[in-house]
Coordinates of C-alpha atoms and ligand atoms in Angstrom, one line a residue:
X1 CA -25.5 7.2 11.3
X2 CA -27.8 8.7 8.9
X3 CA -28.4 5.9 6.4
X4 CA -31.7 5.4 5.3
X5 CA -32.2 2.4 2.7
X6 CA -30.0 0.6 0.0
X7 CA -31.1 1.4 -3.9
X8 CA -30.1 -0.7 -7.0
X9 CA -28.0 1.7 -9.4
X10 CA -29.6 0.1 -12.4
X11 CA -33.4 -0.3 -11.5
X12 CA -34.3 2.0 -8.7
X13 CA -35.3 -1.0 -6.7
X14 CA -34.8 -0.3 -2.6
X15 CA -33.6 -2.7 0.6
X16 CA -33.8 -2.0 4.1
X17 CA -30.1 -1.4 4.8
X18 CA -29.7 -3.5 8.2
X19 CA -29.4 -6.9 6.6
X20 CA -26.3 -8.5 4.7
X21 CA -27.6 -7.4 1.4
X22 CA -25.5 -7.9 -2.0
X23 CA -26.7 -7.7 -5.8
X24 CA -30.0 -6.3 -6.5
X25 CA -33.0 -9.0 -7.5
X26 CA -31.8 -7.3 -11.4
X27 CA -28.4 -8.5 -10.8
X28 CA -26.7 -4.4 -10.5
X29 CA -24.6 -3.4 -7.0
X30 CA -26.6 -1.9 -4.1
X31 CA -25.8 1.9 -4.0
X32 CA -26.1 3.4 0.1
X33 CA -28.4 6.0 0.8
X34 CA -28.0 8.7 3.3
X35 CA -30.4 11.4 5.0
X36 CA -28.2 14.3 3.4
X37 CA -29.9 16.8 5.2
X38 CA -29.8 15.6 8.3
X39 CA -26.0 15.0 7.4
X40 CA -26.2 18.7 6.8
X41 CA -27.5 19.5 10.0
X42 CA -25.1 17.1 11.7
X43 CA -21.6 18.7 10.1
X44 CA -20.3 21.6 9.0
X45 CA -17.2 22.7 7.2
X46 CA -15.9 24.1 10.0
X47 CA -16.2 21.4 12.5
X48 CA -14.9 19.0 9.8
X49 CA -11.8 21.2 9.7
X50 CA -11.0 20.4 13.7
X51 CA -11.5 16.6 13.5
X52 CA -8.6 13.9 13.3
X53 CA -7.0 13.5 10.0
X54 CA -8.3 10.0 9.1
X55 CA -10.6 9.1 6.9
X56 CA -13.2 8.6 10.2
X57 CA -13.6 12.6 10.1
X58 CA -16.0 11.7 7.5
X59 CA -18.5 9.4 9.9
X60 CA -21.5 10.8 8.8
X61 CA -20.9 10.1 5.4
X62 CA -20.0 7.0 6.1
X63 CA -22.5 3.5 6.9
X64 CA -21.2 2.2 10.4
X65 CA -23.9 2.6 13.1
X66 CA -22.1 2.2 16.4
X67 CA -17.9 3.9 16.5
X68 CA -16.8 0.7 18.8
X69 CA -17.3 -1.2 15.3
X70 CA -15.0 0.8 14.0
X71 CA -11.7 -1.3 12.3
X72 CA -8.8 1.2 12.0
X73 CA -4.8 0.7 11.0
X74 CA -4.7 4.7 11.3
X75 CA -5.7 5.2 7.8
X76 CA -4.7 9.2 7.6
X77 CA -5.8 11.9 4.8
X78 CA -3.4 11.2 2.4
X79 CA -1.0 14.3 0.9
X80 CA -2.1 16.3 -2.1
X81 CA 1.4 17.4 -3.6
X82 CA 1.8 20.0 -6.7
X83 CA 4.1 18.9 -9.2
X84 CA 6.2 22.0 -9.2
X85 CA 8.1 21.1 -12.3
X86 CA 7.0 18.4 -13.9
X87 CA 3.6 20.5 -14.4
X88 CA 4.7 23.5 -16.0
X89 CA 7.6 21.0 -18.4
X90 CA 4.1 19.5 -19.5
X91 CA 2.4 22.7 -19.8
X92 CA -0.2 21.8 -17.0
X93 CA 1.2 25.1 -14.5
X94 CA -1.4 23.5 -12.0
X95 CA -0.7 19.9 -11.9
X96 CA -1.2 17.7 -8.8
X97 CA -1.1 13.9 -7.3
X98 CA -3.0 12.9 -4.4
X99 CA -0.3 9.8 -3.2
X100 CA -2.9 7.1 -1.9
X101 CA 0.7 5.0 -0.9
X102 CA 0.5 6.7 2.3
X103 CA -2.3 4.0 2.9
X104 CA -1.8 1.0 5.5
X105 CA -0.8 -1.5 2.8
X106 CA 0.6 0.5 0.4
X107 CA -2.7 1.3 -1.6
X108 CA -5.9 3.2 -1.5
X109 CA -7.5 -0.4 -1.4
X110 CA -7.6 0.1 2.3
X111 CA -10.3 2.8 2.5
X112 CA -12.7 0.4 0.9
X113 CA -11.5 -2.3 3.4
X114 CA -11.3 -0.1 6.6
X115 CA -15.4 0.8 5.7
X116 CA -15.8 -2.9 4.4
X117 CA -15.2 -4.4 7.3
X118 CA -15.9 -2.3 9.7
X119 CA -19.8 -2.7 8.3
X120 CA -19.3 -6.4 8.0
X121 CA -18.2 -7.0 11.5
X122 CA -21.6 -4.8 12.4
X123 CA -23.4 -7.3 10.8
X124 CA -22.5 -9.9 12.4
X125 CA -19.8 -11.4 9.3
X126 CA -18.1 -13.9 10.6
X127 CA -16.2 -15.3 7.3
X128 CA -15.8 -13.2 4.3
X129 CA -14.2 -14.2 1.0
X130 CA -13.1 -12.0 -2.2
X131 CA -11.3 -12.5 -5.4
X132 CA -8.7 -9.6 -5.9
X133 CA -6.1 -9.1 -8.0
X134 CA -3.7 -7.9 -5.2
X135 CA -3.7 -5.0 -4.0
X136 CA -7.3 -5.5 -2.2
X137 CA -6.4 -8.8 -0.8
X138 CA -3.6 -7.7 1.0
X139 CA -5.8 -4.6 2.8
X140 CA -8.7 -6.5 3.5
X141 CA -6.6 -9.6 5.2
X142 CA -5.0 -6.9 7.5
X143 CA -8.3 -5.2 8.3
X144 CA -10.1 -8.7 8.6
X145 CA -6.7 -9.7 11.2
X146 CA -7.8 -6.4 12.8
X147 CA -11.5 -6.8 13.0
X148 CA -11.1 -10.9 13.8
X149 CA -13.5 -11.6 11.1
X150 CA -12.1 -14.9 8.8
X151 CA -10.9 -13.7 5.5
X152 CA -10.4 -16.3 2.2
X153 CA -8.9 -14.6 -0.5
X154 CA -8.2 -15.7 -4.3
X155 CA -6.0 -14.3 -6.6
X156 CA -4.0 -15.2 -10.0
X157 CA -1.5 -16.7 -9.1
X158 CA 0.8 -14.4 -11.3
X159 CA -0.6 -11.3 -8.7
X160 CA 2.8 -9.6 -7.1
X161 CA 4.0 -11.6 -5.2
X162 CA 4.0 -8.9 -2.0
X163 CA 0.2 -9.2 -2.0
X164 CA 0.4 -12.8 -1.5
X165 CA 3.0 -12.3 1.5
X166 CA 1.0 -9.9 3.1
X167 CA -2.2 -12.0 3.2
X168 CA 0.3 -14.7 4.7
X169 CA 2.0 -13.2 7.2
X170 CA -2.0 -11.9 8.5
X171 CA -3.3 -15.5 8.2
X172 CA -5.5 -15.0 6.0
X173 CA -6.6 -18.5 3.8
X174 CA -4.9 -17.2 0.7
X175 CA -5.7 -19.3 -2.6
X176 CA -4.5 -18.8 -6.3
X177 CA -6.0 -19.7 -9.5
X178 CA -4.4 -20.2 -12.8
X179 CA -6.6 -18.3 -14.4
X180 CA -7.5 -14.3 -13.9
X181 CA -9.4 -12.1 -11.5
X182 CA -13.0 -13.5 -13.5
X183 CA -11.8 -17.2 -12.6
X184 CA -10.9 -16.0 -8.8
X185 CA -14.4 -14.5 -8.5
X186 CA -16.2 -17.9 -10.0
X187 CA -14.6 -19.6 -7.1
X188 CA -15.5 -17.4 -4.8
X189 CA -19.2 -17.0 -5.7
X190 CA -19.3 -21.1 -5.9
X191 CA -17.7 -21.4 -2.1
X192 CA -19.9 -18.3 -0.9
X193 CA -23.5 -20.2 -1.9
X194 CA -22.0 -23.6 -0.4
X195 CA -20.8 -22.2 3.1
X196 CA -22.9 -19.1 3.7
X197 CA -20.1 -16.6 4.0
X198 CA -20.1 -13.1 3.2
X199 CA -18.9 -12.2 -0.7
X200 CA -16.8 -9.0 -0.4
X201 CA -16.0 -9.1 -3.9
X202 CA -16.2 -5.8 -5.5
X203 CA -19.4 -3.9 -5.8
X204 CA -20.9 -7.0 -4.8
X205 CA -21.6 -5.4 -1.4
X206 CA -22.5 -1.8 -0.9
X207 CA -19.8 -0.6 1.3
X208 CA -16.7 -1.0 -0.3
X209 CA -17.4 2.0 -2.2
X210 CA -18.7 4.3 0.9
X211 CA -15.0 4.0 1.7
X212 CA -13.4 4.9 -1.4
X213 CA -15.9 7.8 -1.5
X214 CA -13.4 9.6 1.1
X215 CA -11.1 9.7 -1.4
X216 CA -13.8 12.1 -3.3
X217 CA -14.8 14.2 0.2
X218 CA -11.0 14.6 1.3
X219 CA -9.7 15.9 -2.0
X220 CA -12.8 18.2 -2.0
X221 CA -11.6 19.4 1.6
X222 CA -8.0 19.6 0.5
X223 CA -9.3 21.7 -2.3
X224 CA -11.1 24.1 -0.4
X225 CA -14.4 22.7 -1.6
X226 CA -13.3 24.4 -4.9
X227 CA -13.1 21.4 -7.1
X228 CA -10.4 21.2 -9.9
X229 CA -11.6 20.9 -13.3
X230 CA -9.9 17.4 -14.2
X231 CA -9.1 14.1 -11.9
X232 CA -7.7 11.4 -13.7
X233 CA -8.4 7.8 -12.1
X234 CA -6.7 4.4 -13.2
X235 CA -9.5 2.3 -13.6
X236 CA -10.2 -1.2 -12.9
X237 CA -12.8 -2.5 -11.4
X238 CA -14.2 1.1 -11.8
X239 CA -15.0 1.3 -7.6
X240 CA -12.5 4.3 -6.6
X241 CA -14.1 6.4 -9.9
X242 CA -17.4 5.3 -9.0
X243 CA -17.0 6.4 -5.2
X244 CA -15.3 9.9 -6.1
X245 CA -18.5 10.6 -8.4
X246 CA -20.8 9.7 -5.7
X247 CA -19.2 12.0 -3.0
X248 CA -19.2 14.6 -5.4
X249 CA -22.9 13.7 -6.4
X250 CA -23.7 13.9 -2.6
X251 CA -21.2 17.0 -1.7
X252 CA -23.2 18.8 -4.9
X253 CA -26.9 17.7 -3.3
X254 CA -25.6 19.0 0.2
X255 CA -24.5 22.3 -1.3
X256 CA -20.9 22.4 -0.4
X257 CA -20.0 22.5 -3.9
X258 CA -21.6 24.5 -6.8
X259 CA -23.1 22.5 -9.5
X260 CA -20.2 22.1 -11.4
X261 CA -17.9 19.0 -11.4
X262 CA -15.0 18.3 -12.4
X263 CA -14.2 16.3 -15.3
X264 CA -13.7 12.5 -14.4
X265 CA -10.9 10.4 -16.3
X266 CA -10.7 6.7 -16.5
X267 CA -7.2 5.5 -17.7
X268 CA -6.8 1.6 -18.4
X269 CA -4.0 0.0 -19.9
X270 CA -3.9 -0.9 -23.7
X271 CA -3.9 -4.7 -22.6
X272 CA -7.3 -4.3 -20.5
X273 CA -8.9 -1.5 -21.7
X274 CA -12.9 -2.5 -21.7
X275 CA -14.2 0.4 -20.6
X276 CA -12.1 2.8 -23.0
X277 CA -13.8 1.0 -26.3
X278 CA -17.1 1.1 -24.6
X279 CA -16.5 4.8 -24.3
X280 CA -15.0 5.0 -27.7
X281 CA -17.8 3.4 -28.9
X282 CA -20.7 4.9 -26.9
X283 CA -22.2 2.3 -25.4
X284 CA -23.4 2.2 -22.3
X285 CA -21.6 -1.0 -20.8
X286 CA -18.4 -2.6 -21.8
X287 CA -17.6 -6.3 -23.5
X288 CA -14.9 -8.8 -22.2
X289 CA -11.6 -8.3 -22.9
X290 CA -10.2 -11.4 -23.9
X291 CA -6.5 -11.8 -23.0
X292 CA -6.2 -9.1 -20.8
X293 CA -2.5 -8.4 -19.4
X294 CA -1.0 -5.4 -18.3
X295 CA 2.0 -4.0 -16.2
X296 CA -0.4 -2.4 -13.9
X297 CA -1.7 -5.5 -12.5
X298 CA -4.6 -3.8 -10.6
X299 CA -6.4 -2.5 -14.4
X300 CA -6.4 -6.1 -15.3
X301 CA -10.3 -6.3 -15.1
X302 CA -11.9 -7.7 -18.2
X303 CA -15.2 -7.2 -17.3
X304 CA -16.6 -5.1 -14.6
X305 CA -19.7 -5.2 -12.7
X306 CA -19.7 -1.5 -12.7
X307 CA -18.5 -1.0 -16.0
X308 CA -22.1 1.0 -16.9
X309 CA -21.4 3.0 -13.5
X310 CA -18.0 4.2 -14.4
X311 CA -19.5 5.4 -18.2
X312 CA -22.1 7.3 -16.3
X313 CA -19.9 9.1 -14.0
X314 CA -17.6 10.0 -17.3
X315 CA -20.5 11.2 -19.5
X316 CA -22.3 13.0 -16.6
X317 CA -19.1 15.2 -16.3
X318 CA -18.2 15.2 -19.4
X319 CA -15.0 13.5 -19.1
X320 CA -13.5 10.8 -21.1
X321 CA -12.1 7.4 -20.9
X322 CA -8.0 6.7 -21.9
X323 CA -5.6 4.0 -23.1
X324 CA -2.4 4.3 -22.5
X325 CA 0.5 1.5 -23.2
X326 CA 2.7 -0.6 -20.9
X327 CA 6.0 1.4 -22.1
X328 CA 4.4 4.8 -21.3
X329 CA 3.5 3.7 -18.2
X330 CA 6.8 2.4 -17.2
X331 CA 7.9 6.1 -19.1
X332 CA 5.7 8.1 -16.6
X333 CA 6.7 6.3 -13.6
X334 CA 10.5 7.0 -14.5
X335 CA 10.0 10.5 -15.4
X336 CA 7.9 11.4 -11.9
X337 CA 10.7 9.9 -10.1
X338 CA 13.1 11.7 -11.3
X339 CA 11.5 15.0 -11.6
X340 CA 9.1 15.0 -8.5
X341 CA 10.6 12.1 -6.1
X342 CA 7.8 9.9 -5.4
X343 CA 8.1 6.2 -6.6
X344 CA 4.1 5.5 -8.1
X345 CA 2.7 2.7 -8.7
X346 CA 2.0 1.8 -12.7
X347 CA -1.6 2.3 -11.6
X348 CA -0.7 5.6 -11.1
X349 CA 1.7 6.2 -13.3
X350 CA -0.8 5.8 -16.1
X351 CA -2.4 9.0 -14.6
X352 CA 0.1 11.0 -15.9
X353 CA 0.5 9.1 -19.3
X354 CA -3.3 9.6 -19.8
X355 CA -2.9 13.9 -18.5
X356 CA 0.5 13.8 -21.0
X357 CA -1.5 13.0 -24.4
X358 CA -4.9 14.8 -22.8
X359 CA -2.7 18.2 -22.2
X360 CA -1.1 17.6 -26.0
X361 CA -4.4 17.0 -27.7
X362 CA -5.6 20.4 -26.0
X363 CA -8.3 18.6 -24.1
X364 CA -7.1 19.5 -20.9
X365 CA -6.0 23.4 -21.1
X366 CA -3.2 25.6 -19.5
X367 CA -5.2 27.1 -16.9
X368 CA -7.3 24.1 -15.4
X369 CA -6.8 22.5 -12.4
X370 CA -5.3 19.0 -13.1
X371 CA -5.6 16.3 -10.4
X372 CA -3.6 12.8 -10.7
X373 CA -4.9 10.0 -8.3
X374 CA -1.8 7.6 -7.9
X375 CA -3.7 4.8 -6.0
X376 CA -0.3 3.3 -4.7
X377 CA 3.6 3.1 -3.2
X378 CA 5.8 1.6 -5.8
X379 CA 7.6 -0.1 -3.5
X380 CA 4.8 -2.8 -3.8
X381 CA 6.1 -3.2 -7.7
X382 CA 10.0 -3.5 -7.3
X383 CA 9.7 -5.6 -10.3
X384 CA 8.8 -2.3 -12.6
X385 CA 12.4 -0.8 -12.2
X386 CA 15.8 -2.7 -12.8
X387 CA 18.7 -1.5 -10.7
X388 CA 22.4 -2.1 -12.0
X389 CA 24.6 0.0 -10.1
X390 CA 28.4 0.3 -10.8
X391 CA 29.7 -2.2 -8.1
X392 CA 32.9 -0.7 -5.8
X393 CA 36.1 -2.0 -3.8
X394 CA 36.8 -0.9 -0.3
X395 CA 39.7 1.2 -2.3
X396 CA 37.7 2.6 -5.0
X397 CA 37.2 6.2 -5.2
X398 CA 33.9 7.9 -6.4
X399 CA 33.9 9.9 -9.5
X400 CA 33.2 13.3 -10.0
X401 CA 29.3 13.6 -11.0
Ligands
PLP501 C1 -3.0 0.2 -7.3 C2 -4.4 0.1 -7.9 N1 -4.9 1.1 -8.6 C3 -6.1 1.1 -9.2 C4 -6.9 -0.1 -9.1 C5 -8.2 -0.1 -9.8 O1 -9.2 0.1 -8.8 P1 -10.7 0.3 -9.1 O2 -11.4 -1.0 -8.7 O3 -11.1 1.4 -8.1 O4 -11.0 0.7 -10.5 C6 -6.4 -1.2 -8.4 C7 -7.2 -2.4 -8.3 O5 -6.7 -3.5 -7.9 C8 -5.1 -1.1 -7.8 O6 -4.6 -2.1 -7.0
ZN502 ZN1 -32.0 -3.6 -9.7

């Protein structure tokens, strides 16, 4: 493992890295450190081109000491898949989504847990606890099932309901609040000081995001280490955009890419879009949204800790922040299905709302490299499509189509 000390992202500070650490003393998330040449030495292209096709091909980017600590549901690099048609109709010739619902659990959300809890349990965690608002419940119940490490999660109680089943049938202790993902995370900081368990809650410990940074190293691999010029992320919490700039921060430092990076997106929804009027307003962290609601349940983040990290990654590539609306959403979803296949998530169908208007307004060009990041299966939002087929007799014939 070639980690060499924890460092606040705001204030520089640096921990020793082989104690449960969480916040900085200044109150910012604890970034990982790694000895990059040494990684350098370690690894080559090559040799990463023979390993398995999981997201443990990238071990010495990643923060777990010893491999038999290693918690894995088979998480496997996950397809990259050129939107043939729906690209050129849209007058992006070189569009293409990277489907994260290939995860265990439906969602990219299990890359942070799979490198979440594997580091826990090498620490010793015995109980963790997290508010979520779904999606990241459900992984990190199965991995904590997996790793037999205690997991408490709490979520609004409007989250799908899927999530909720799945950290049921895993026996996890699954709570809901009336109240949002801000009210789940009170409750869990409040149990955390009285019982001594570990808070998982997002960016609140460092390693959530080492594992969503293979999300940045295997779409550089799958891209040849030639980055594309745009990837558009749906942003919530801001983790997965955060960990895609760091491992191309670390890539770029190791000299597998050149200096230039490609241009990172952050779509939110209309209802819960914090970050967008930060960015709209150049400032350098976002306010509370108040009355936050969206379709895509997992942008429903009011306030996040690493609001001031997702701006940086933005500005330092020069990309931009998005808003799209509920009914495009829903609009994007429809048309991928029925032009492409795949059934997104509205997470990541608000990818391709966000590329729509960007390709219109000219900010993304004809000849760039367009990269969508849907972070999830539909099939853990049957609610977002209403079927009403024609109902037959034994008798009936078919028509003609
Ligand atoms: C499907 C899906 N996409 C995107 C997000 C936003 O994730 P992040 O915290 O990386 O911004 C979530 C978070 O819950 C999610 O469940
Ligand atoms: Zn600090």
């Amino acid at each position: 493992m070639f980690v060499t000390h924890l460092e606040c992202s705001k204030c520089r500070l640096t921990y020793e890295s082989e104690r449960i650490m969480h916040l900085c003393t200044c109150g910012a998330p604890l970034l990982v450190c790694y000895d990059l040449d040494q990684v350098k030495n370690a690894v080559s292209k090559e040799v990463l081109g023979t390993r398995e096709p999981t997201l443990w091909r990238y071990r010495e980017w990643l923060p777990i000491r010893q491999d038999e600590n290693i918690v894995s549901l088979g998480e496997p690099m996950t397809p990259v898949i050129p939107l043939r048609k729906l690209g050129p109709e849209l007058g992006m010739p070189h569009l293409f989504m990277k489907d994260e619902g290939m995860l265990p659990t439906g969602t990219f959300k299990a890359r942070g847990a799979a490198v979440g809890v594997s580091r826990a349990r090498e620490l010793g965690v015995q109980v963790l606890a997290l508010p979520t608002n779904g999606n990241a419940g459900a992984a990190w119940a199965a991995y904590c099932q997996a790793a037999e490490v205690r997991a408490v999660v709490v979520m609004p109680a409007d989250s799908p309901a899927i999530n909720q089943k799945e950290c049921t049938i895993t026996g996890a202790s699954l709570y809901l609040v009336n109240g949002g993902i801000g009210d789940a995370g009170k409750i869990v900081t409040r149990a955390v000081e009285e019982f001594g368990w570990y808070n998982a809650s997002t960016l609140r410990e460092p390693y959530r995001i080492e594992g969503k940074k293979t999300m940045g190293l295997e779409l550089l691999e799958q891209f040849s280490w030639q980055p594309p010029d745009v990837i558009i992320y749906p942003t919530g919490g801001g983790v997965g955009i955060i960990g895609i700039y760091k491992a191309l921060e670390e890539l770029r430092s190791m000299e597998w890419i050149g200096e230039k990076l490609p241009r990172l997106v952050a779509v939110q929804s209309t209802g819960c879009a914090p970050i967008v009027k930060a960015w709209r307003e150049q400032q350098k962290e976002s306010q509370f949204w108040e009355n936050a609601q969206t379709i895509a349940f997992g942008l429903t983040v009011p306030h996040a800790l690493g609001d001031f990290l997702v701006l940086e990654a933005i500005h330092k590539t020069n990309g931009c922040a998005v808003a799209v609306s509920d009914q495009e959403i829903l609009e994007a979803q429809r048309l991928l299905a029925q032009r492409e296949g795949p059934f997104i998530c509205p997470e990541g169908a608000a990818t391709l709302s966000a590329a729509m208007r960007l390709a219109e307004e000219g900010w993304i060009t004809s000849r760039e490299r367009v990269l969508l990041l849907n972070t999830g299966a539909g099939l853990k939002y049957p609610e977002t499509v209403q079927a009403d087929p024609p109902v037959l007799e034994p008798d009936d014939r078919l028509p003609d189509e």
